[in-house]
Amino acid sequence: MSAAPGVIDANGFAICPDCDTNVNCGKVGISNLEKRHRGKKVCLDQIARRDKSARTKKNTSILSFLQPKPARVPSTVTAPSLIGGSGSSSTWAPLIRSAETLPDRPRRATSERAPVIQKLRNLVLRLPTSVLVAVSDDALAIFSGNPEQTVDPQMDGDEIWEGMMNSTLKRALGWGRELDLTGVVRRGALGMDGFVKFLDYFMTERGVSAERVEGKLEYLFETLAKMTAEVTLPLITPVGVDNEMDPASVRAVASSQADEQPHIEVTETINIPTTIDVDALPDDVVVSSRQRSTCTGYHLPIPDGQSPHSTYPFALHDSVNPPWDYSVVNGVMSLVARGCDGTPMKGREICRKCENLENNMTLTGILSRMKDGVHENAPFAYHPFSGMVEVLHRKSAQIKHLRLRGLNQARKLLVQATALSDHKRFALAIASGAFERVGRLVSIALKQRRGIRGILTLYDAAAKGIYKPKSYTEEDDMRGLLLWRLGGNRIAHIAHRALGLPGLTTLRNRSIMPPLITSPSMPTTSWQLHI
């Protein structure tokens, strides 16, 4: 059986819910169906051809009803047989439940109904009382009306399916397995009873194909089977081994317990054993359905010393949507194929579909990355939790390094910008000419290990006359001595005040007098040059 619309199978194919075409989704998964097919030219052309064929069929001649119609294909689903011991001597009593609403038209025999309707009705009868009774706001309430008034009486089964029934079933039950039908199933006329009545009318009276309906109800059958797996139908009244109830007594008991039992419409008799002789039972051990072996799924091999919680890329199920589901029990990770029916192969603990997951290209890539590691530049969905933690640590270290380096560079630039501004101020101060002996002032400041701001402070003080450099160079001394020798004391004093040359006292202390050197003999020319 092909996969439901919008669900990818083990081979990577999915059925488009718009044009019913089997589309290859590739390794990316179901997202390719939305991005590259739905709404594209190929999909729209297929829808146009399908609609054109449907319109051509609707516009046939009025005499088309005289033409012979092909025989219906019988359903491949058989009604489940009731479980009962053939060798038991106990008496069986019929269980009769009153119907909540009886239609005006006469009921047909059970043999006229399709097997899929019989199977669905049997499952509905076994619904536990814990299932809520449907109200008008529930999803199944749309099937509670009169189905005869919903479509044109002249439409055949195929037209009804394409025009109304298919879309209605999709809206109520979903178009795949993404909807939890446990919250949709409800009891009563506004629930599953009305749904069975709806299907019974269109499949029996209007000729809707049973094969089409079976595909839509596959997931519903699985949900109902799970909900009724542990349900035991209660007895209305016990009947002894030697006693039997006549029809009048049965009707009386049914009417007296009508208020206590849920009203479910039944069309067949369910036999319930009332007395069981335990000693007469055989000694053979019968394995119940819950004790039968079920498919354990494909056990994912995890590298030694690692955990599936930290090595499996769980986020990949959102972007790629691989054809399996996962579970982790006691540190063992199991993958179950979407099409797994739970029945393992003979002598094995795994079914064929789950075993084929080992050859899936997506799973092969996951196992390779779990063993060899994931590239740092791969999309985040391919990283497991441990890889994401490592990537986060690396990113945090890089961000911290870059932030600190940026902070240090900003501080250096700020200091250099401030120093550059001070140098510009000093250049403007020199250009102003407020103090002439700038070279001597800078020399003194550098000897005192002052910076540009200290030099500016000394320059401002010297320009205001507060500070006077007291250190003179030999050039200053020679200049002062020259003016003193030529002009006398008054000129030396004026030069000291006006030009900043050494004062008269300093000039006298710096006066250079050639020393008198005694010679033991007549001085020679070379000796005089040496001294």
Coordinates of C-alpha atoms in Angstrom, one line a residue:
M1 CA 0.0 0.0 0.0
S2 CA 1.3 3.4 -0.9
A3 CA 2.1 6.0 1.7
A4 CA -0.5 8.5 2.8
P5 CA -0.5 12.0 1.1
G6 CA 2.3 14.2 2.5
V7 CA 4.1 11.2 4.3
I8 CA 7.5 10.1 2.9
D9 CA 8.1 6.4 2.5
A10 CA 11.3 4.4 3.0
N11 CA 12.4 5.0 -0.6
G12 CA 12.1 8.8 -0.3
F13 CA 8.8 9.2 -2.3
A14 CA 5.7 11.0 -1.1
I15 CA 2.2 11.6 -2.6
C16 CA 1.3 15.2 -3.4
P17 CA -2.0 16.0 -1.6
D18 CA -3.0 18.4 -4.5
C19 CA -2.4 16.3 -7.6
D20 CA -2.0 12.7 -6.1
T21 CA 1.3 12.3 -7.9
N22 CA 4.1 10.2 -6.4
V23 CA 7.0 12.6 -6.1
N24 CA 10.7 11.8 -5.3
C25 CA 11.7 14.0 -2.4
G26 CA 15.4 13.0 -2.4
K27 CA 17.6 13.3 0.7
V28 CA 16.2 16.6 1.8
G29 CA 12.8 15.0 2.7
I30 CA 9.3 16.2 2.7
S31 CA 10.3 19.9 2.4
N32 CA 11.2 19.2 -1.3
L33 CA 7.5 18.4 -1.9
E34 CA 6.6 21.9 -0.7
K35 CA 9.5 23.8 -2.3
R36 CA 9.9 22.1 -5.7
H37 CA 6.5 20.5 -6.5
R38 CA 3.4 22.0 -4.9
G39 CA 2.2 25.0 -6.8
K40 CA 4.7 24.4 -9.6
K41 CA 3.9 24.0 -13.3
V42 CA 4.0 20.1 -13.2
C43 CA 1.6 20.0 -10.2
L44 CA -0.8 22.5 -11.7
D45 CA -0.8 20.7 -15.1
Q46 CA -1.6 17.4 -13.4
I47 CA -4.5 19.1 -11.4
A48 CA -5.8 20.7 -14.7
R49 CA -5.8 17.3 -16.4
R50 CA -7.6 15.7 -13.5
D51 CA -10.2 18.4 -13.3
K52 CA -10.7 18.3 -17.1
S53 CA -11.3 14.6 -17.0
A54 CA -13.8 15.0 -14.1
R55 CA -15.7 17.8 -16.1
T56 CA -15.8 15.6 -19.2
K57 CA -17.3 12.8 -17.1
K58 CA -19.9 15.1 -15.6
N59 CA -20.9 16.6 -19.0
T60 CA -21.9 13.2 -20.5
S61 CA -25.2 12.6 -22.1
I62 CA -28.4 12.3 -20.1
L63 CA -28.7 8.7 -21.5
S64 CA -25.4 7.7 -19.9
F65 CA -27.3 6.0 -17.0
L66 CA -28.5 3.4 -19.6
Q67 CA -25.0 2.3 -20.2
P68 CA -23.7 -0.8 -18.2
K69 CA -21.4 0.1 -15.4
P70 CA -18.4 -2.0 -14.4
A71 CA -18.7 -4.4 -11.5
R72 CA -17.4 -3.2 -8.2
V73 CA -14.1 -4.6 -7.0
P74 CA -14.6 -6.4 -3.7
S75 CA -12.8 -5.1 -0.7
T76 CA -9.6 -6.8 0.4
V77 CA -10.5 -6.2 4.1
T78 CA -12.3 -9.1 5.8
A79 CA -14.4 -8.7 8.9
P80 CA -12.6 -10.0 12.0
S81 CA -14.1 -13.2 13.4
L82 CA -15.3 -13.2 17.0
I83 CA -13.0 -14.9 19.5
G84 CA -14.7 -18.0 21.1
G85 CA -13.6 -21.5 22.2
S86 CA -15.0 -24.3 20.1
G87 CA -14.6 -27.0 22.7
S88 CA -16.2 -25.2 25.6
S89 CA -19.5 -26.4 27.0
S90 CA -20.6 -23.0 28.3
T91 CA -23.7 -21.2 27.2
W92 CA -23.5 -18.0 25.1
A93 CA -25.9 -15.2 25.6
P94 CA -26.5 -12.4 23.0
L95 CA -25.5 -8.9 24.0
I96 CA -28.2 -6.4 22.8
R97 CA -27.8 -2.6 23.1
S98 CA -30.5 -0.2 22.3
A99 CA -29.9 2.3 19.5
E100 CA -29.8 6.0 20.2
T101 CA -31.5 7.0 17.0
L102 CA -33.2 4.7 14.6
P103 CA -33.6 5.9 11.0
D104 CA -37.0 5.9 9.4
R105 CA -35.8 3.8 6.4
P106 CA -35.5 0.0 7.0
R107 CA -32.1 -1.3 7.9
R108 CA -30.2 -3.5 5.5
A109 CA -28.7 -6.9 6.4
T110 CA -25.2 -7.0 7.6
S111 CA -24.1 -9.1 4.6
E112 CA -24.9 -6.2 2.2
R113 CA -22.4 -3.9 3.8
A114 CA -18.8 -3.7 2.8
P115 CA -16.3 -5.5 5.0
V116 CA -14.6 -2.2 5.9
I117 CA -17.9 -0.9 7.4
Q118 CA -18.3 -4.1 9.4
K119 CA -14.8 -3.8 10.7
L120 CA -15.2 -0.2 11.6
R121 CA -18.6 -0.9 13.3
N122 CA -17.1 -3.7 15.4
L123 CA -14.3 -1.4 16.6
V124 CA -16.8 1.4 17.5
L125 CA -18.8 -1.1 19.5
R126 CA -15.8 -1.9 21.6
L127 CA -14.9 1.7 22.5
P128 CA -14.6 2.1 26.3
T129 CA -16.9 4.3 28.3
S130 CA -13.9 6.5 29.1
V131 CA -14.1 7.9 25.5
L132 CA -16.0 11.2 25.6
V133 CA -19.4 11.6 24.0
A134 CA -19.2 13.9 21.0
V135 CA -20.7 17.4 21.0
S136 CA -21.5 19.8 18.1
D137 CA -18.1 21.4 18.3
D138 CA -16.1 18.2 17.7
A139 CA -14.5 17.3 14.4
L140 CA -16.7 14.3 13.7
A141 CA -19.9 16.3 14.1
I142 CA -19.8 17.2 10.4
F143 CA -20.8 13.6 9.6
S144 CA -23.9 13.6 11.9
G145 CA -26.3 15.1 9.4
N146 CA -28.4 13.4 6.8
P147 CA -25.9 12.2 4.1
E148 CA -28.7 12.1 1.4
Q149 CA -29.0 15.9 1.4
T150 CA -25.3 16.6 1.0
V151 CA -24.7 15.7 -2.6
D152 CA -26.6 15.7 -5.9
P153 CA -28.6 12.5 -6.4
Q154 CA -27.4 12.2 -10.0
M155 CA -23.7 12.1 -9.0
D156 CA -22.0 8.7 -9.1
G157 CA -19.5 7.3 -6.6
D158 CA -16.3 8.7 -8.3
E159 CA -17.8 12.2 -8.6
I160 CA -18.9 12.1 -4.9
W161 CA -15.4 11.1 -3.9
E162 CA -13.6 13.8 -5.9
G163 CA -16.1 16.5 -5.2
M164 CA -16.9 16.2 -1.5
M165 CA -16.0 13.0 0.3
N166 CA -12.2 13.1 -0.1
S167 CA -11.8 16.6 1.1
T168 CA -14.2 16.1 4.0
L169 CA -12.3 13.1 5.3
K170 CA -9.0 15.0 5.0
R171 CA -10.4 17.9 7.0
A172 CA -11.7 15.7 9.8
L173 CA -9.0 13.0 10.0
G174 CA -6.0 14.8 8.5
W175 CA -4.0 13.8 5.4
G176 CA -1.3 11.8 7.1
R177 CA -0.2 10.6 10.6
E178 CA 0.6 14.0 12.0
L179 CA -2.8 14.3 13.7
D180 CA -3.4 12.4 17.0
L181 CA -6.8 10.7 16.3
T182 CA -7.1 9.7 19.9
G183 CA -8.4 13.3 20.6
V184 CA -10.7 13.1 17.6
V185 CA -12.5 9.8 18.3
R186 CA -15.7 10.4 20.2
R187 CA -18.8 8.3 21.0
G188 CA -22.4 9.0 20.2
A189 CA -24.5 10.2 17.2
L190 CA -22.2 13.2 16.8
G191 CA -19.1 11.0 16.9
M192 CA -18.2 7.6 15.5
D193 CA -21.9 6.5 15.2
G194 CA -22.6 9.3 12.7
F195 CA -19.3 8.7 10.9
V196 CA -20.2 5.0 10.4
K197 CA -23.6 6.0 9.1
F198 CA -22.0 8.5 6.7
L199 CA -19.7 5.9 5.2
D200 CA -22.4 3.2 5.1
Y201 CA -24.6 5.4 3.0
F202 CA -22.1 6.5 0.5
M203 CA -20.4 3.1 0.1
T204 CA -23.6 1.1 0.0
E205 CA -26.2 3.4 -1.6
R206 CA -24.0 5.7 -3.8
G207 CA -21.3 3.3 -4.9
V208 CA -18.2 5.0 -3.5
S209 CA -15.2 2.6 -4.0
A210 CA -14.2 0.7 -0.8
E211 CA -10.5 0.8 -1.9
R212 CA -10.4 4.6 -1.7
V213 CA -12.0 4.7 1.7
E214 CA -9.7 2.0 3.1
G215 CA -6.6 4.1 2.4
K216 CA -8.1 7.1 4.3
L217 CA -9.2 4.9 7.3
E218 CA -5.9 3.0 7.8
Y219 CA -4.6 5.3 10.5
L220 CA -8.1 5.4 12.1
F221 CA -8.2 1.6 12.3
E222 CA -4.9 1.6 14.1
T223 CA -6.0 4.2 16.6
L224 CA -9.3 2.4 17.3
A225 CA -7.4 -0.9 17.7
K226 CA -5.1 0.6 20.3
M227 CA -8.1 2.2 22.2
T228 CA -10.0 -1.1 22.3
A229 CA -7.1 -3.4 22.9
E230 CA -7.8 -3.9 26.6
V231 CA -11.6 -3.4 26.6
T232 CA -13.9 -6.2 27.8
L233 CA -17.6 -5.8 27.0
P234 CA -19.8 -6.0 30.1
L235 CA -22.6 -8.5 30.4
I236 CA -26.1 -7.2 30.6
T237 CA -27.3 -10.2 32.6
P238 CA -25.8 -13.6 33.5
V239 CA -27.3 -16.7 31.9
G240 CA -26.8 -20.1 33.5
V241 CA -25.6 -23.2 31.7
D242 CA -29.1 -24.7 31.5
N243 CA -31.0 -21.5 31.1
E244 CA -31.7 -19.4 28.0
M245 CA -33.5 -16.1 27.6
D246 CA -36.4 -15.8 25.3
P247 CA -36.7 -12.8 23.0
A248 CA -39.2 -11.2 25.2
S249 CA -36.9 -11.4 28.2
V250 CA -34.0 -10.1 26.2
R251 CA -36.0 -7.0 25.1
A252 CA -37.2 -6.4 28.7
V253 CA -33.6 -6.6 30.1
A254 CA -32.4 -4.3 27.3
S255 CA -35.1 -1.7 28.0
S256 CA -34.5 -1.8 31.7
Q257 CA -30.7 -1.1 31.3
A258 CA -31.0 1.4 28.5
D259 CA -30.3 4.3 30.9
E260 CA -27.1 2.6 32.2
Q261 CA -25.5 1.3 29.0
P262 CA -24.1 3.6 26.3
H263 CA -26.4 3.9 23.3
I264 CA -24.6 2.4 20.3
E265 CA -26.3 1.2 17.2
V266 CA -25.5 -2.5 16.5
T267 CA -26.6 -4.7 13.6
E268 CA -25.1 -8.0 14.6
T269 CA -25.1 -10.2 17.7
I270 CA -22.0 -10.5 19.9
N271 CA -21.8 -13.7 21.9
I272 CA -20.4 -13.4 25.5
P273 CA -19.6 -16.5 27.5
T274 CA -21.4 -16.4 30.9
T275 CA -19.9 -19.5 32.6
I276 CA -16.5 -21.0 32.1
D277 CA -15.4 -24.4 33.5
V278 CA -11.8 -23.8 34.4
D279 CA -11.1 -27.5 35.0
A280 CA -12.3 -28.3 31.4
L281 CA -9.8 -25.9 29.8
P282 CA -6.8 -27.6 28.1
D283 CA -3.3 -27.2 29.6
D284 CA -1.9 -25.6 26.5
V285 CA -0.4 -22.1 27.2
V286 CA -2.0 -19.5 24.9
V287 CA 0.1 -16.5 24.3
S288 CA -1.9 -13.3 24.4
S289 CA -1.6 -10.5 21.8
R290 CA 0.3 -8.4 24.4
Q291 CA 2.9 -11.2 24.9
R292 CA 3.6 -11.7 21.3
S293 CA 6.9 -10.5 20.0
T294 CA 6.8 -7.1 18.3
C295 CA 9.4 -5.4 16.1
T296 CA 12.1 -3.8 18.3
G297 CA 13.2 -1.4 15.5
Y298 CA 16.7 -0.8 14.2
H299 CA 19.1 -0.4 17.1
L300 CA 21.4 2.6 16.2
P301 CA 25.1 1.8 16.8
I302 CA 26.5 4.4 19.1
P303 CA 30.3 4.9 19.3
D304 CA 32.0 3.6 22.5
G305 CA 32.0 6.0 25.3
Q306 CA 29.3 8.2 23.9
S307 CA 25.6 8.6 24.5
P308 CA 22.7 8.8 22.0
H309 CA 21.5 11.9 23.7
S310 CA 24.6 13.8 22.8
T311 CA 25.6 12.2 19.4
Y312 CA 22.3 11.9 17.5
P313 CA 21.2 15.0 15.5
F314 CA 17.7 15.3 16.7
A315 CA 17.1 18.7 15.0
L316 CA 17.5 16.9 11.6
H317 CA 13.9 15.6 11.9
D318 CA 12.6 19.2 11.5
S319 CA 14.6 20.0 8.4
V320 CA 15.0 16.7 6.5
N321 CA 12.1 14.7 8.1
P322 CA 13.7 11.2 7.7
P323 CA 11.3 8.2 7.2
W324 CA 11.6 6.9 10.8
D325 CA 10.8 7.8 14.4
Y326 CA 13.2 7.3 17.3
S327 CA 13.1 6.3 21.0
V328 CA 15.7 5.9 23.7
V329 CA 15.2 3.3 26.4
N330 CA 18.0 2.5 28.9
G331 CA 20.6 4.2 26.8
V332 CA 19.7 2.2 23.6
M333 CA 18.4 4.2 20.7
S334 CA 15.9 2.5 18.4
L335 CA 14.7 3.7 15.0
V336 CA 11.2 2.6 13.8
A337 CA 10.3 3.0 10.2
R338 CA 7.2 4.9 9.4
G339 CA 5.7 1.9 7.6
C340 CA 6.5 -0.6 10.4
D341 CA 3.5 -2.8 11.2
G342 CA 5.1 -4.2 14.4
T343 CA 5.4 -7.8 13.2
P344 CA 9.0 -9.0 13.1
M345 CA 10.4 -11.4 10.5
K346 CA 10.4 -15.1 11.4
G347 CA 13.2 -15.9 13.8
R348 CA 14.1 -12.2 14.1
E349 CA 13.3 -9.3 16.4
I350 CA 12.9 -6.7 13.6
C351 CA 10.6 -6.3 10.6
R352 CA 11.8 -5.9 7.0
K353 CA 11.1 -2.1 6.7
C354 CA 13.0 -1.4 9.9
E355 CA 15.9 -3.5 8.7
N356 CA 16.0 -1.6 5.4
L357 CA 16.7 1.6 7.3
E358 CA 20.3 0.5 7.5
N359 CA 20.6 1.2 3.7
N360 CA 19.0 4.6 3.9
M361 CA 21.4 7.3 2.6
T362 CA 20.3 9.8 5.3
L363 CA 21.0 7.3 8.1
T364 CA 24.3 6.3 6.5
G365 CA 25.4 10.0 6.6
I366 CA 24.3 10.3 10.2
L367 CA 26.4 7.2 11.2
S368 CA 29.4 8.6 9.3
R369 CA 29.2 11.9 11.1
M370 CA 28.7 10.3 14.4
K371 CA 32.0 8.4 13.9
D372 CA 34.1 11.0 12.1
G373 CA 32.6 14.2 13.4
V374 CA 30.7 17.0 11.7
H375 CA 32.3 19.9 9.8
E376 CA 32.2 23.1 11.7
N377 CA 30.6 24.9 8.8
A378 CA 27.8 22.3 8.4
P379 CA 24.2 23.5 9.0
F380 CA 23.3 23.5 12.7
A381 CA 20.6 20.8 12.2
Y382 CA 23.4 18.3 11.4
H383 CA 25.2 18.9 14.7
P384 CA 24.3 16.8 17.7
F385 CA 24.0 18.4 21.2
S386 CA 27.7 17.7 22.0
G387 CA 28.7 19.3 18.7
M388 CA 26.6 22.3 19.3
V389 CA 28.2 22.7 22.8
E390 CA 31.6 22.5 21.2
V391 CA 30.7 25.0 18.5
L392 CA 29.3 27.3 21.2
H393 CA 32.5 27.2 23.2
R394 CA 34.6 28.0 20.1
K395 CA 32.3 30.9 19.2
S396 CA 32.4 32.2 22.8
A397 CA 36.2 32.1 22.8
Q398 CA 36.4 33.9 19.5
I399 CA 33.9 36.5 20.6
K400 CA 35.8 37.1 23.8
H401 CA 39.1 37.4 22.0
L402 CA 37.8 39.8 19.5
R403 CA 36.0 41.9 22.1
L404 CA 39.2 42.2 24.2
R405 CA 41.3 43.0 21.2
G406 CA 38.8 45.6 20.1
L407 CA 38.7 47.1 23.5
N408 CA 42.5 47.3 23.7
Q409 CA 42.8 48.8 20.3
A410 CA 40.1 51.4 21.2
R411 CA 42.1 52.4 24.3
K412 CA 45.3 52.6 22.3
L413 CA 43.7 54.8 19.7
L414 CA 42.2 57.0 22.4
V415 CA 45.6 57.5 24.0
Q416 CA 47.3 58.2 20.7
A417 CA 44.5 60.6 19.6
T418 CA 44.9 62.5 22.9
A419 CA 48.7 62.6 22.4
L420 CA 48.3 63.8 18.8
S421 CA 46.0 66.6 20.1
D422 CA 48.7 67.6 22.6
H423 CA 51.4 67.7 20.0
K424 CA 49.2 69.9 17.8
R425 CA 48.8 72.3 20.8
F426 CA 52.5 72.4 21.4
A427 CA 53.1 73.2 17.7
L428 CA 50.7 76.1 17.9
A429 CA 52.4 77.3 21.1
I430 CA 55.8 77.3 19.4
A431 CA 54.3 79.2 16.5
S432 CA 52.9 81.9 18.8
G433 CA 56.5 82.9 19.8
A434 CA 55.6 83.6 23.5
F435 CA 58.9 82.0 24.6
E436 CA 62.0 82.0 22.5
R437 CA 64.3 79.4 24.2
V438 CA 62.0 76.5 23.3
G439 CA 64.9 74.2 22.6
R440 CA 66.4 74.7 26.0
L441 CA 63.0 74.2 27.7
V442 CA 62.4 70.9 25.8
S443 CA 65.9 69.7 26.7
I444 CA 65.3 70.3 30.4
A445 CA 61.8 68.7 30.2
L446 CA 63.2 65.6 28.5
K447 CA 66.0 65.3 31.1
Q448 CA 63.2 65.4 33.7
R449 CA 61.4 62.6 31.8
R450 CA 58.3 64.7 31.1
G451 CA 55.8 63.9 28.4
I452 CA 54.1 66.2 25.9
R453 CA 51.7 67.5 28.6
G454 CA 54.6 68.2 30.9
I455 CA 56.4 70.1 28.2
L456 CA 53.2 72.1 27.5
T457 CA 53.0 73.0 31.2
L458 CA 56.6 74.2 31.3
Y459 CA 56.1 76.2 28.1
D460 CA 52.9 77.9 29.5
A461 CA 54.8 78.8 32.7
A462 CA 57.8 80.1 30.8
A463 CA 55.6 82.1 28.5
K464 CA 53.9 83.7 31.5
G465 CA 57.3 84.4 33.2
I466 CA 56.6 82.1 36.1
Y467 CA 59.3 79.6 35.1
K468 CA 62.8 80.5 33.8
P469 CA 65.1 77.8 32.6
K470 CA 68.4 78.1 34.6
S471 CA 70.5 75.8 32.5
Y472 CA 72.5 77.3 29.6
T473 CA 74.4 75.8 26.8
E474 CA 78.0 76.6 25.9
E475 CA 76.6 78.6 23.0
D476 CA 74.6 80.8 25.4
D477 CA 77.7 81.3 27.5
M478 CA 79.8 82.3 24.5
R479 CA 77.2 84.7 23.3
G480 CA 76.8 86.3 26.7
L481 CA 80.6 86.6 27.1
L482 CA 80.9 88.2 23.8
L483 CA 78.3 90.9 24.5
W484 CA 79.8 91.4 28.0
R485 CA 83.3 91.9 26.6
L486 CA 82.2 94.2 23.9
G487 CA 79.5 96.3 25.7
G488 CA 80.4 95.9 29.3
N489 CA 78.3 95.2 32.3
R490 CA 75.2 97.2 31.2
I491 CA 75.0 95.4 27.8
A492 CA 75.4 92.0 29.5
H493 CA 72.5 92.8 31.9
I494 CA 70.3 94.0 29.0
A495 CA 71.0 90.7 27.1
H496 CA 70.1 88.7 30.2
R497 CA 66.8 90.4 30.6
A498 CA 65.8 90.6 26.9
L499 CA 67.4 87.5 25.3
G500 CA 67.5 85.1 28.3
L501 CA 71.3 84.9 28.2
P502 CA 73.3 84.1 31.4
G503 CA 73.5 86.9 33.9
L504 CA 76.6 88.9 34.7
T505 CA 77.4 86.7 37.8
T506 CA 77.2 83.6 35.7
L507 CA 79.3 85.0 33.0
R508 CA 82.0 85.9 35.5
N509 CA 82.0 82.4 36.9
R510 CA 82.1 80.9 33.4
S511 CA 85.0 83.1 32.2
I512 CA 87.6 81.0 30.6
M513 CA 91.2 81.8 31.6
P514 CA 94.1 79.8 30.0
P515 CA 96.0 77.9 32.7
L516 CA 99.7 78.6 33.3
I517 CA 101.7 75.4 32.7
T518 CA 105.4 75.2 33.6
S519 CA 107.8 73.5 31.2
P520 CA 111.1 72.0 32.3
S521 CA 112.7 72.9 29.0
M522 CA 112.1 75.0 26.0
P523 CA 108.6 74.3 24.7
T524 CA 108.3 72.8 21.3
T525 CA 105.6 73.4 18.7
S526 CA 104.2 69.9 19.0
W527 CA 104.0 70.1 22.8
Q528 CA 102.2 73.4 22.5
L529 CA 99.6 72.0 20.1
H530 CA 99.1 69.0 22.4
I531 CA 98.2 71.1 25.4

